[in-house]
Structure formats: C-alpha cells, structure tokens
C-alpha cells in the first residue's frame, strides 16, 4: 500500500533547508519541524547605537556563559542556555552554541565556504590516521558545483589539491600594501595564500536562499516552535513512522506520521534526538567521534609600523585573506599530523588589553595605533577520537522535559602541538612582512567555540563502525536520514557548512531516486 | 597628535545619540520628517542615563570612592572626549557588577578593598585621596606584559578587568556618544538590535 505520509524534516538550517529545497522541487511533500520561530526583518530589529543599550554593549551578565559570539545587540537570536541546558565535567569545558530560529545557525554563520579535498575524504590513505570517508572528492564535487551558486560564493581559483576550486563569483579585489607585503613573506616561506571564499549578501541563510524556493513549490509546510521529542518506530517493519514534538509555548504534545524522516537539527541536536529515540545505534558509535576545529583566535596581533600615528598612506591598510593548509601535505614534516589554516586581516586598532599602560599613556598609545593592526587566527584539524563523545544525561531535562546531552570533548597532544606550531609560523610570517608583534599566544578556544561540531553520526562503509552509509542514510533504518555535520568522518581545517550543504543535496537526491524505485 | 584625537581609536562612537544630553537639551529639537503622519508613533525618546542619576548601592561608600578614583586614573578626560567621570562609568559598573555572577562581584569588591588597604598602608589615606603619582606603585600590575592566561594574583586580575571595563563603559556611554556627535562625523557603534522573537 502506498505511503501518503510526508517526509518529515527536522531542522531548518543548512541541512534541513537543503533537503527541503531539493525534495520539494522534485515534487515530494515535506513537513519541516523547527524548534523556534521565524524572524521578521521589519519587525524584529532596529538600528541602534550601542550607547542606547541598557548594558552599554556588555550584555546582560551571565546570560550566555558559553556563547562568546552573542552580543547585546543580537542576544535574542541565540538559544537560551537556561531553557536548553547541557552538562559537562567542569574540567572539560565545552561551548555548545545554538540558534533556534527558522534558518538555524545560517542566520549568523561567518559564511566562509571551502571545499574539502581527498586529503580529508581519504585522509587515512594519506597518513594512516583516523578513518576514510565512504565517498571521495569526486563523489561530492558535482554537488559543491551546484551549492556555490545558490550561496553566491566568491573567491579566487588557485588549483591547489588540498583546497579544490569551485564555481565562484571571481574575487578581483585589489590587496592593500600591508597585505601584499604579507603575501610576499608567505611566498618566500612557500606558504599558500588566497582570497577568502565567502557567501555574499546581507543574509546568506537557509531562510532566504533555500526555504522560499521550497515553499514556492507548494510542497513544503513549515511548523515553527515545534520542539521534537522523539522519532517513533514501527515495531513490525523496523522503519520509522513518525515524530512526536511539543509546542514551544503551549507545551501541547503532537505526533505527525512520516514516510521518511530526515534529521538536520545540527550535529549535536540530531545526535541527541537519535539517542533519546533509541534509534540507529547498532554500531555503538552514535555520539562518539565528536570533533571540531581548533581555533587560536588572534594567534598573533601585530602592528604595521608605517601606519603609526595616523601616517598610513592611502592603500596601506585594510583587507585580508586566507592561508590554506600547508603542513604534512607531501611528507611527514612536524611533530603533529594534518594541518591548519589561517584567516588574516589588516586594519583596526589593537585591543587595549595588549598594552601595558593606563591613563593618558594608554589613550595616547591607542591613538598612535589607530588602524595599524594586523591579526591572524588559526583554524586547525582535530583528529576524531572515540573517547570524545556525547551521551544522554537522564538526570537533567530541558524546558520541555527532553533529556539533555552530556558532552565530553578534550583536545589532545596533536592539537596542542599544531596550535604551537601555528603561533611560531604566524610570528615568522609577520616578521617577514616587517610587522611588529604586539602579542602572541597558542591557547586554543574551548572545544565547541568554533561552532564546527561534527562527527557524532559518522558515515562509513561498515555498519559495525558507523551510523550512516555513504548517502547519509542510517545503516539500521532505511527511511531515516541524517544530513548535517554529524555525518562527517573528518573535517580538515575548512569551515564545514559548504560540505554539509553538498552532502544534504546529494542525500536528498539519492532519497528521491530510491523512493521512485520503491526502495524507500 | 592633538589630544582631542586620542580616543578616536576606541570602539566607536555613534554619530547620533538619539537624545541630546542635558547640557544640549535647550537646543530646539527639529521636527521629525514624518511629523503629522497619523500612522506612526515616531517620537524622540530619552535613555535614563541622559537625564537621571542611577540609584545603585552595591559597593560600600569606600569601595565606590575607590572605583571612581580608579576610573579617573585609568581613563581620564582627554580633550573633548569625556573620561570615566563624565560618562558615569563607575556608577554604571557598580550596576553591572551588581548583576554579575558571584566570582565577578568578589573580584571587584576584594580588588577595591585592596586599593584602599594598600593606600592606607603606604600613605595612611584612602585610595580616593591619592594623586595619580601616589597611586602608581599600587597600580604596578597594569604595567606587566600581556599573557593569554593573565596573572594569577586576583588583585592584578581585578586591575586588568577594571581597565577594560572602564574603557568600554566610557566609550559606549550616552555622554560619550553625545560628545562624539559634536566632534566627528563617523557613525560607527550602530548595529541592528534584535527584539525578542516569539
């Protein structure tokens, strides 16, 4: 008997948004459950000076102990930490950053859009560490080609194997003199530099780039304020058959039948949902292999000396760029495996905290250093390890009575060594460009802070060691898919959103073809 | 460099304070462009800081006096740019700290007490009665080189926190915005404020 129930998509961010975009255009009825409301750009925001905010830009103290990205301006966009708690050992700090709104974290993402390469997909073949993905770059390349125009990614083609080129709006912008000096210093050290690759536009979110097209097909219904509690399973068929959720405001309980369930609620929320539902974990690895990327923010802050005292000629300061991974590409070069990338930027004033001064001397030096800064941030690969994991903490429940996650994620020796190396290289690069180092450090931000959490429903060829097959379909249940960052097997140093968009696109087309064949 | 340019580098000064400060309040307020339109409530509004004194007594009188004096020393008035005193930064920080987690409150209270204790030990006076020169040996930890981890001594931690907080409370204040509106044409410090979304 044909199943007329809709596909239920959980989550409206990059993963869920792309699934809806693809499936509805193929004529398939979908219902999307989003835990939060929809923003109205006319009604929900207003331009204000910081001086009119009640806390003068400091924000309400203690409101977001784990969300360093939240400002007093946008505090109302981030998921409330009291309503949405999680636990961790105080010795293992973890910053879990969430947004519960239509569009999810794509409303606030940095929009950096890099492809992964076979240095990631087939990393184990390269250096014996970690695991290979069940797909290679060539499997995903056609989908990257289609995602980049939707997200209007600009960049510059370089022809590097570790950072494949894409379908870009070409970035022909001119570099400032300080950036050119930095690029020359990098070239001398054989370190590859390029322009940022970034999604353009005021908003580059699922809510404006994916969901409107999906809604226009007439095949998508979006249910807001639907906090999903559990995915239900038919005991006879072993297939999932519906989703239960609770309304965010009324706390009324609902159930919706589903032909297929696509989970795209963000890496850790999706994992929490599967764990709470008792699904897709015959391998025992669900929740394990949590990883992200190390961030050493402002690993070096330097000063361009010619810009001191407001003497910078026009064109000296401004702009920035990206250094692609260069470590361990050909031979094992260092005391760590894999590698890291940098963002760098020219301009602005160094933070007063770096200056050992106060009073008139401080104010004078800050004026002297106005628009002289050059700073770099490291983003490095984290090796996924079984012992970094999330599990359900049955003793703590969220505002809607759903058991929360306990998170355990520690960085290891490889990450510490990488961070230190990145500090030394950054210093060398800045020296080479003739900049003065004001401050340097190798302290990684706490795990989670990059908002690049990945890996807890990993893909794999072997159902005994992975949760998903190569099409983001759970090995255990053929009508249950997970299309967000939890599917990653490794992540390199590249921001993950572009890849998870491509994965979700590919998985959705595979699902549609399987449905057509009658396999799902 | 002229002193009036000194603070140009700090976070940003909103070009238009929405509201004139009390000193400027006598100036005629131009009619809004859409005055007379029946379909909006576009009325000029005033932030409390612009017209009223904050009533907050979280610190003891001695602690408050020490913070006010510390603020003056850390961020003094600089030409046309108001400093800690003119922007009521200490009063604002007293409010902010009163709302803050306990470890922050303890850091400030102990730090302010320590300022007074040291002043008493060295000069038999309160910290508020010291000249900047006399305060210098007490503020020595502010002259240490920056490290990511910061100092382990809580008093040094307090001083570094106070330096950052006073500076930020100052440049983000309504009084600073008003002063900057008179001397610059920049419009930074503006951003979208997002209302609660239901």
XYZ file of C-alpha atoms in Angstrom:
718
model
C 0.000 0.000 0.000
C 1.484 3.380 -0.927
C 2.507 5.549 1.997
C 0.985 9.009 1.555
C 2.595 10.491 4.627
C 5.002 13.372 4.104
C 8.720 13.350 4.551
C 9.340 14.991 7.895
C 12.436 17.171 8.001
C 13.690 18.112 11.461
C 15.554 21.407 11.467
C 15.502 24.375 9.077
C 19.179 25.346 8.859
C 21.702 24.389 6.205
C 20.976 20.648 6.334
C 17.191 20.718 6.658
C 16.855 23.708 4.344
C 18.782 21.981 1.561
C 16.798 18.763 1.965
C 13.547 20.713 1.618
C 14.916 22.686 -1.348
C 15.784 19.525 -3.285
C 12.888 17.248 -2.357
C 10.064 19.759 -2.812
C 11.384 20.684 -6.252
C 11.192 17.002 -7.142
C 7.514 17.098 -6.269
C 7.745 15.411 -2.880
C 5.579 16.615 0.008
C 7.579 17.631 3.080
C 6.791 18.937 6.536
C 9.578 20.785 8.320
C 9.671 20.958 12.117
C 11.633 23.898 13.511
C 12.075 24.345 17.258
C 11.990 28.137 17.045
C 10.047 30.945 15.398
C 10.506 32.881 12.138
C 12.295 36.220 12.116
C 10.550 39.230 10.654
C 13.297 41.567 9.465
C 10.989 44.591 9.576
C 9.529 43.940 12.976
C 12.266 42.240 14.955
C 15.215 44.555 14.505
C 16.031 48.220 14.657
C 19.264 50.155 14.164
C 20.562 51.484 17.447
C 23.754 52.976 18.803
C 25.471 50.895 21.462
C 25.039 53.762 23.911
C 21.292 53.160 23.936
C 21.566 49.555 25.041
C 20.791 49.010 28.727
C 24.138 47.332 29.400
C 26.237 49.633 27.212
C 27.161 46.735 24.964
C 28.357 44.493 27.799
C 25.216 42.368 27.555
C 23.196 41.048 30.452
C 25.794 39.490 32.758
C 25.763 35.714 32.913
C 23.172 35.332 30.142
C 25.468 33.408 27.803
C 28.290 31.739 29.706
C 29.113 29.606 26.632
C 28.247 31.795 23.661
C 31.082 34.249 23.138
C 29.524 35.135 19.778
C 26.422 36.641 21.417
C 26.433 40.423 21.747
C 23.950 42.666 23.490
C 22.627 43.562 20.028
C 21.804 40.004 18.989
C 21.366 38.256 22.346
C 17.751 37.452 21.485
C 18.794 35.356 18.480
C 20.821 32.719 20.348
C 19.214 29.754 22.061
C 18.586 30.487 25.718
C 21.048 28.498 27.822
C 18.674 28.119 30.768
C 15.890 26.655 28.638
C 18.364 24.492 26.745
C 20.920 23.200 29.234
C 23.615 20.594 28.728
C 26.171 19.148 31.090
C 29.903 18.542 31.061
C 32.639 17.857 33.554
C 33.892 21.278 34.751
C 37.394 20.044 33.937
C 36.356 19.602 30.285
C 34.769 22.885 29.273
C 32.627 22.804 26.149
C 30.871 25.709 24.445
C 27.748 24.461 22.726
C 26.324 27.290 20.643
C 22.801 27.013 19.259
C 20.201 29.058 17.421
C 16.556 28.027 17.424
C 15.015 30.054 14.622
C 13.897 29.331 11.066
C 17.214 29.279 9.218
C 19.137 27.966 12.205
C 22.764 28.943 12.515
C 22.900 30.046 8.869
C 21.377 33.281 10.183
C 24.661 34.012 11.940
C 27.363 31.972 10.205
C 30.672 33.523 9.107
C 29.861 32.371 5.533
C 33.341 31.031 4.829
C 32.801 28.463 2.092
C 35.623 25.998 1.465
C 35.541 22.593 -0.158
C 37.068 19.552 1.446
C 39.543 17.535 -0.612
C 40.767 13.966 -0.694
C 43.284 14.997 1.963
C 40.172 14.793 4.165
C 37.929 12.254 2.411
C 40.829 9.824 2.088
C 42.974 11.074 4.949
C 43.741 7.621 6.294
C 45.168 6.576 2.930
C 47.432 9.587 3.147
C 48.884 9.303 6.623
C 47.285 6.300 8.320
C 45.417 8.409 10.859
C 41.679 8.381 11.545
C 39.271 6.914 9.004
C 38.437 7.451 5.370
C 35.026 8.670 4.332
C 32.991 6.195 2.262
C 32.996 8.825 -0.507
C 35.771 10.660 -2.272
C 36.047 14.209 -3.518
C 34.848 13.258 -6.983
C 31.571 11.992 -5.499
C 30.816 15.339 -3.913
C 32.338 17.751 -6.454
C 29.224 17.945 -8.681
C 27.154 18.946 -5.645
C 29.626 21.588 -4.493
C 29.359 22.938 -8.063
C 25.624 23.458 -7.568
C 25.681 24.695 -3.971
C 28.175 27.507 -4.563
C 25.963 29.477 -6.988
C 22.951 29.162 -4.668
C 25.030 30.639 -1.848
C 26.772 33.137 -4.170
C 30.260 32.136 -3.078
C 33.026 34.460 -4.168
C 36.698 33.521 -4.210
C 39.796 33.105 -6.316
C 40.782 29.927 -8.120
C 44.185 28.550 -7.193
C 44.425 24.984 -8.465
C 45.532 23.544 -5.125
C 44.887 19.855 -4.422
C 44.266 20.461 -0.706
C 41.629 23.147 -1.315
C 39.740 22.466 -4.547
C 38.494 25.414 -6.586
C 34.817 26.000 -7.031
C 32.103 27.657 -9.007
C 32.903 31.152 -7.732
C 31.995 34.723 -8.334
C 35.554 35.750 -9.061
C 37.092 37.976 -6.396
C 39.244 40.500 -8.269
C 39.577 42.953 -5.393
C 42.925 44.704 -5.013
C 45.033 43.908 -1.956
C 46.295 46.642 0.342
C 50.043 47.268 0.583
C 50.270 45.656 4.012
C 48.506 42.544 2.713
C 50.793 42.445 -0.342
C 53.819 42.526 1.970
C 52.360 39.683 3.971
C 51.644 37.659 0.813
C 55.238 38.164 -0.317
C 56.542 36.972 3.054
C 54.332 33.877 2.795
C 55.538 33.173 -0.737
C 59.144 33.209 0.465
C 58.214 30.541 3.007
C 56.316 28.551 0.359
C 53.046 29.073 2.222
C 49.915 29.282 0.034
C 47.692 32.354 0.324
C 44.394 33.244 -1.299
C 41.335 35.455 -1.010
C 38.548 34.497 1.313
C 35.891 32.255 -0.192
C 32.669 33.536 1.200
C 28.964 33.506 0.601
C 27.827 37.000 -0.394
C 24.805 39.069 0.548
C 23.419 40.672 3.679
C 21.857 37.379 4.625
C 23.103 34.093 3.236
C 20.837 31.792 5.135
C 18.591 28.861 4.570
C 15.707 31.231 5.367
C 16.329 33.433 2.321
C 18.261 31.205 -0.099
C 16.647 27.772 0.291
C 13.290 27.818 2.021
C 11.475 30.402 -0.166
C 12.022 28.241 -3.261
C 10.885 25.174 -1.382
C 7.733 26.898 -0.144
C 7.018 28.193 -3.661
C 6.653 24.623 -4.927
C 3.607 24.201 -2.724
C 5.183 21.052 -1.314
C 6.579 22.370 1.962
C 4.850 23.143 5.206
C 6.994 24.660 7.918
C 5.879 24.170 11.511
C 7.568 26.621 13.856
C 8.031 26.313 17.613
C 7.957 22.535 17.267
C 10.426 21.056 19.755
C 10.982 17.469 18.683
C 10.939 14.935 21.473
C 11.286 11.595 19.691
C 11.258 9.775 16.374
C 8.946 6.788 16.564
C 9.447 3.363 15.026
C 7.037 0.749 13.747
C 7.916 -2.399 15.687
C 6.690 -4.643 12.883
C 8.571 -3.115 9.963
C 11.513 -1.678 11.901
C 11.029 1.554 9.968
C 10.492 4.976 11.468
C 6.880 6.053 11.154
C 6.523 9.418 12.784
C 7.775 12.180 15.011
C 6.481 13.446 18.325
C 7.008 17.057 19.258
C 5.897 19.600 21.806
C 4.854 23.177 21.101
C 7.423 25.612 22.447
C 4.859 27.922 24.050
C 1.790 25.870 24.880
C 3.697 22.649 25.619
C 0.913 20.794 23.836
C 2.137 17.389 22.659
C 1.743 16.389 18.997
C 2.610 13.474 16.747
C 2.989 13.507 12.994
C 3.195 10.395 10.810
C 6.124 10.263 8.424
C 7.028 8.285 5.352
C 10.692 9.205 5.798
C 12.426 11.238 8.500
C 15.374 13.488 7.657
C 17.236 14.751 10.691
C 19.081 18.016 10.146
C 18.808 19.593 13.556
C 22.571 20.346 13.882
C 25.266 17.859 14.765
C 24.607 17.523 18.464
C 20.830 18.091 18.466
C 20.408 15.398 15.810
C 22.558 13.026 17.825
C 20.633 13.804 20.998
C 17.365 13.095 19.211
C 18.551 9.712 17.893
C 19.921 8.775 21.324
C 16.697 9.830 23.050
C 14.715 7.847 20.449
C 16.894 4.762 20.835
C 17.479 4.567 17.084
C 20.285 3.881 14.614
C 22.880 2.786 17.136
C 23.522 -0.887 16.420
C 27.171 0.067 15.878
C 27.501 1.678 19.316
C 29.334 4.645 17.806
C 26.377 7.053 17.800
C 27.510 10.086 19.805
C 31.189 9.133 19.569
C 33.990 10.638 17.467
C 32.909 14.175 18.334
C 35.371 16.665 16.864
C 35.528 20.210 15.595
C 38.401 22.502 14.680
C 40.857 24.188 16.945
C 40.708 27.965 16.926
C 43.581 30.046 18.179
C 41.943 33.433 17.976
C 44.353 36.280 17.290
C 47.257 33.863 17.470
C 49.355 36.896 16.602
C 48.389 40.546 16.826
C 50.916 42.755 15.055
C 51.329 46.390 14.156
C 52.201 47.749 10.711
C 54.817 50.299 11.784
C 54.370 52.670 8.838
C 50.734 53.174 9.836
C 51.508 54.506 13.313
C 50.272 57.912 14.332
C 47.762 58.133 11.511
C 50.588 58.215 8.959
C 49.326 55.310 6.861
C 49.202 56.379 3.220
C 46.030 55.529 1.353
C 46.044 51.852 0.414
C 48.437 50.649 3.108
C 45.901 49.141 5.453
C 42.754 47.053 5.051
C 41.635 43.756 3.562
C 42.774 40.272 4.412
C 42.860 36.731 3.177
C 43.389 33.081 3.929
C 46.295 30.695 4.210
C 45.412 27.170 3.129
C 46.772 24.094 4.861
C 50.453 23.631 4.049
C 51.670 21.219 6.740
C 52.114 17.479 6.102
C 50.887 17.564 2.524
C 53.750 15.667 0.929
C 55.859 14.240 3.715
C 55.503 13.989 7.467
C 57.188 17.223 8.399
C 56.412 18.022 12.003
C 55.605 16.639 15.414
C 51.921 16.503 14.542
C 49.771 15.087 11.752
C 47.436 17.008 9.430
C 47.477 20.790 9.332
C 45.882 24.140 9.874
C 44.789 27.255 8.035
C 44.753 30.934 8.955
C 42.464 33.864 8.427
C 44.348 37.141 8.392
C 43.225 40.735 8.336
C 44.727 44.190 8.134
C 43.306 47.253 9.866
C 41.640 48.281 13.085
C 43.189 49.117 16.407
C 44.791 46.551 18.691
C 42.835 45.801 21.838
C 43.813 47.930 24.840
C 44.454 44.772 26.846
C 47.660 44.171 24.894
C 49.142 47.488 26.038
C 50.789 47.555 29.495
C 49.560 51.106 30.031
C 46.747 53.110 31.568
C 45.530 56.682 31.794
C 46.877 59.297 29.393
C 49.659 56.995 28.234
C 47.127 54.328 27.236
C 44.868 56.778 25.410
C 47.840 58.258 23.595
C 49.138 54.871 22.501
C 45.694 53.749 21.333
C 45.503 56.877 19.187
C 49.001 56.171 17.883
C 47.946 52.624 16.959
C 44.679 53.598 15.302
C 44.274 51.493 12.120
C 47.665 49.810 12.419
C 46.691 46.263 13.389
C 47.391 43.057 11.518
C 45.974 39.922 13.072
C 45.815 36.218 12.336
C 43.608 33.397 13.592
C 44.447 29.691 13.352
C 41.901 27.060 12.384
C 43.256 23.545 12.691
C 42.168 19.991 12.055
C 41.107 17.861 15.021
C 41.541 14.106 14.769
C 38.219 12.400 15.622
C 38.593 10.025 18.567
C 36.129 7.523 20.016
C 36.684 8.849 23.548
C 35.324 12.272 22.640
C 31.595 11.748 22.835
C 28.133 12.859 23.876
C 25.607 10.803 25.798
C 22.175 11.434 27.270
C 22.173 12.757 30.808
C 18.866 11.352 32.118
C 19.066 13.471 35.275
C 18.761 16.820 33.504
C 15.899 17.859 31.231
C 15.299 20.923 29.120
C 12.349 23.304 29.383
C 10.183 20.777 27.507
C 11.178 17.767 29.556
C 13.570 16.308 26.968
C 16.716 14.749 28.498
C 19.836 16.765 27.701
C 23.296 15.897 26.448
C 26.385 15.337 28.495
C 29.386 16.387 26.413
C 32.942 15.224 26.755
C 35.456 16.683 24.336
C 39.141 17.152 25.086
C 41.897 18.225 22.760
C 44.965 16.008 22.619
C 48.689 16.250 22.047
C 48.299 16.595 18.279
C 46.100 19.679 18.650
C 48.383 21.312 21.211
C 51.426 20.760 19.005
C 49.594 22.141 15.997
C 48.481 25.264 17.877
C 52.029 25.950 18.996
C 53.430 25.473 15.509
C 50.812 27.853 14.150
C 51.897 30.529 16.604
C 55.534 30.217 15.572
C 54.762 30.307 11.859
C 52.413 33.278 12.295
C 55.146 35.168 14.081
C 57.646 34.330 11.353
C 55.232 35.486 8.658
C 54.579 38.805 10.371
C 58.284 39.374 10.925
C 58.883 38.589 7.276
C 56.378 41.269 6.320
C 58.089 43.824 8.569
C 55.302 43.952 11.147
C 55.923 44.371 14.878
C 54.485 41.626 17.079
C 52.362 43.088 19.825
C 51.017 39.840 21.277
C 51.105 36.139 20.505
C 49.742 33.002 22.133
C 48.879 29.389 21.362
C 45.841 28.988 23.610
C 43.021 27.175 21.822
C 39.440 28.318 22.356
C 37.410 25.724 24.296
C 36.057 22.858 22.180
C 32.770 23.841 20.576
C 33.536 27.532 20.324
C 34.232 27.329 16.587
C 30.587 26.141 16.193
C 32.002 23.468 13.894
C 30.985 20.434 15.961
C 30.994 17.336 13.766
C 31.157 13.578 13.592
C 28.716 12.055 16.091
C 26.642 10.162 13.454
C 29.574 9.331 11.252
C 29.334 7.902 7.765
C 31.105 4.688 6.871
C 31.097 1.674 4.632
C 30.876 -0.741 7.583
C 27.631 -0.752 9.613
C 29.603 -2.079 12.580
C 31.706 1.071 12.870
C 29.459 3.826 11.526
C 25.918 5.177 11.796
C 25.287 6.330 8.227
C 26.023 4.910 4.812
C 27.569 6.987 2.063
C 24.214 8.618 1.286
C 23.556 9.848 4.850
C 21.041 7.024 5.285
C 21.216 5.191 8.592
C 22.558 1.666 8.216
C 19.896 0.430 10.620
C 16.747 2.080 9.230
C 16.424 2.774 5.536
C 13.830 5.566 5.863
C 15.866 7.552 8.390
C 18.498 10.027 7.128
C 20.823 12.425 8.932
C 22.178 15.178 6.688
C 24.007 17.633 8.948
C 27.565 17.945 10.224
C 27.194 14.895 12.424
C 27.797 12.780 9.280
C 31.405 13.965 8.873
C 34.221 11.460 9.234
C 36.909 14.135 9.270
C 36.829 17.868 8.776
C 40.194 19.298 7.827
C 40.630 22.936 8.728
C 37.890 24.117 6.361
C 34.641 25.593 7.628
C 32.114 22.777 7.247
C 28.876 24.416 6.056
C 29.516 24.195 2.308
C 30.279 20.500 2.626
C 27.208 19.701 4.674
C 25.061 21.598 2.166
C 26.534 19.470 -0.622
C 26.036 16.285 1.408
C 22.415 17.170 2.148
C 21.789 17.912 -1.519
C 23.317 14.595 -2.566
C 21.477 12.618 0.124
C 18.143 14.205 -0.808
C 18.510 13.332 -4.500
C 19.502 9.809 -3.564
C 16.434 9.533 -1.332
C 14.172 10.795 -4.113
C 15.600 8.243 -6.536
C 15.194 5.428 -4.010
C 11.587 6.472 -3.411
C 10.969 6.419 -7.147
C 12.388 2.909 -7.338
C 10.173 1.878 -4.455
C 13.142 1.095 -2.226
C 12.157 3.604 0.445
C 48.945 64.410 17.812
C 46.253 66.587 19.238
C 44.773 65.295 22.408
C 41.280 65.594 21.002
C 42.113 62.809 18.597
C 43.334 60.498 21.274
C 40.312 58.339 21.720
C 39.446 58.120 18.056
C 40.655 54.592 18.026
C 38.366 53.197 20.618
C 35.354 51.211 19.861
C 33.361 53.604 18.038
C 31.305 56.439 18.591
C 27.795 56.615 17.478
C 27.314 59.670 15.352
C 23.897 60.430 16.599
C 22.990 59.989 20.141
C 19.266 59.604 19.865
C 18.840 62.124 22.535
C 20.572 65.321 23.456
C 22.369 65.204 26.770
C 21.085 67.539 29.468
C 23.558 70.264 28.532
C 22.243 70.298 24.986
C 18.643 69.843 25.943
C 17.829 73.512 25.468
C 18.521 73.334 21.754
C 15.373 73.186 19.652
C 14.550 69.676 18.568
C 13.958 69.544 14.800
C 10.595 68.195 13.814
C 10.782 64.607 12.579
C 10.465 64.292 8.802
C 7.193 62.485 9.073
C 5.647 64.736 11.664
C 1.935 64.906 11.328
C 1.602 61.495 9.721
C -1.267 59.819 11.511
C 0.121 56.306 11.146
C 3.228 56.203 13.262
C 4.482 56.823 16.747
C 7.839 58.270 15.769
C 8.571 60.124 18.994
C 12.004 61.136 20.266
C 12.953 59.053 23.288
C 15.463 59.578 26.052
C 17.648 56.986 27.746
C 17.621 57.213 31.552
C 21.380 57.908 31.743
C 20.837 61.147 29.848
C 18.536 62.681 32.431
C 18.768 60.777 35.682
C 21.216 59.506 38.247
C 21.368 55.760 38.707
C 20.413 54.694 42.187
C 22.506 51.678 42.963
C 24.343 50.946 46.147
C 26.067 47.661 45.618
C 29.501 48.763 46.769
C 30.223 50.310 50.153
C 30.932 54.041 50.206
C 34.675 53.336 50.471
C 34.567 50.886 47.570
C 32.576 53.322 45.413
C 35.011 56.129 46.117
C 37.938 53.881 45.208
C 36.274 52.838 41.940
C 35.508 56.423 40.994
C 39.092 57.435 41.573
C 40.449 54.361 39.820
C 38.210 55.177 36.831
C 39.607 58.709 36.676
C 43.155 57.388 36.694
C 42.524 54.639 34.134
C 40.510 56.688 31.629
C 40.807 60.432 32.284
C 39.105 63.081 30.205
C 41.070 63.634 27.021
C 40.465 66.908 25.230
C 36.888 66.956 24.010
C 36.461 63.308 24.815
C 34.880 62.545 28.133
C 36.546 60.157 30.526
C 35.348 57.871 33.264
C 33.922 60.659 35.418
C 31.994 62.449 32.679
C 30.467 59.212 31.414
C 29.436 57.949 34.855
C 31.399 54.786 34.114
C 31.882 53.847 37.793
C 28.171 54.145 38.561
C 27.353 52.049 35.514
C 29.927 49.441 36.502
C 28.501 49.281 40.003
C 25.168 48.391 38.407
C 26.783 45.903 36.004
C 28.751 44.165 38.741
C 25.664 44.016 40.962
C 24.023 41.922 38.208
C 27.085 39.783 37.528
C 27.982 36.262 38.652
C 29.419 35.997 42.123
C 33.058 35.483 41.112
C 32.978 38.800 39.278
C 31.443 40.540 42.281
C 34.084 39.105 44.582
C 36.872 40.115 42.214
C 35.670 43.726 42.251
C 34.853 44.013 45.959
C 38.145 42.481 47.045
C 40.042 44.486 44.469
C 38.543 47.775 45.611
C 39.192 46.900 49.264
C 42.756 46.066 48.346
C 43.197 49.501 46.730
C 42.122 51.146 49.989
C 44.224 48.821 52.129
C 47.337 49.467 50.088
C 46.711 53.227 50.126
C 46.303 53.092 53.868
C 49.482 51.041 54.298
C 51.586 53.302 52.082
C 50.090 56.731 52.799
C 47.611 56.362 55.678
C 44.905 57.657 53.366
C 42.098 56.193 51.300
C 42.798 55.352 47.656
C 40.437 58.146 46.594
C 42.720 60.698 48.270
C 45.859 59.692 46.338
C 47.360 61.584 43.436
C 47.931 59.536 40.273
C 51.627 59.602 41.134
C 50.974 58.184 44.583
C 48.694 55.513 43.104
C 51.343 54.366 40.640
C 53.079 51.770 42.832
C 49.707 50.263 43.727
C 48.765 50.032 40.050
C 52.083 48.426 39.110
C 50.395 45.180 37.903
C 48.933 47.178 34.985
C 52.455 47.596 33.642
C 53.004 43.864 33.165
C 53.262 42.345 29.691
C 50.068 40.744 28.363
C 49.709 36.980 28.553
C 46.737 34.914 27.406
C 46.265 33.277 30.797
C 46.593 36.555 32.647
C 48.097 36.992 36.095
C 47.329 34.533 38.887
C 47.103 37.286 41.519
C 43.425 38.271 41.980
C 44.312 41.928 42.566
C 46.171 42.068 39.238
C 43.200 40.323 37.616
C 40.922 42.974 39.075
C 43.018 45.839 37.764
C 43.138 44.417 34.238
C 39.388 43.775 34.302
C 38.729 47.288 35.574
C 40.890 48.818 32.851
C 38.953 47.039 30.125
C 35.570 47.625 31.770
C 36.058 51.324 32.486
C 37.266 51.978 28.944
C 34.322 50.143 27.427
C 31.761 51.656 29.803
C 33.167 55.045 28.875
C 33.211 54.835 25.062
C 29.831 53.071 24.937
C 28.099 55.625 27.148
C 25.413 58.111 26.128
C 27.603 61.007 27.264
C 30.474 59.835 25.078
C 28.117 59.432 22.114
C 26.881 62.983 22.576
C 30.404 64.353 22.792
C 31.483 62.446 19.697
C 28.448 63.617 17.733
C 29.746 67.146 18.232
C 33.302 66.482 17.054
C 33.228 63.690 14.477
C 31.122 62.652 11.531
C 31.558 58.914 11.965
C 28.620 56.668 12.519
C 30.136 53.511 13.928
C 28.754 51.918 17.050
C 25.445 51.447 15.246
C 24.124 47.956 14.804
C 20.898 46.052 14.481
C 19.336 45.413 17.832
C 17.156 42.307 17.728
C 14.000 42.290 19.785
C 12.854 39.116 21.493
C 11.299 36.836 18.882
C 8.230 34.882 19.912
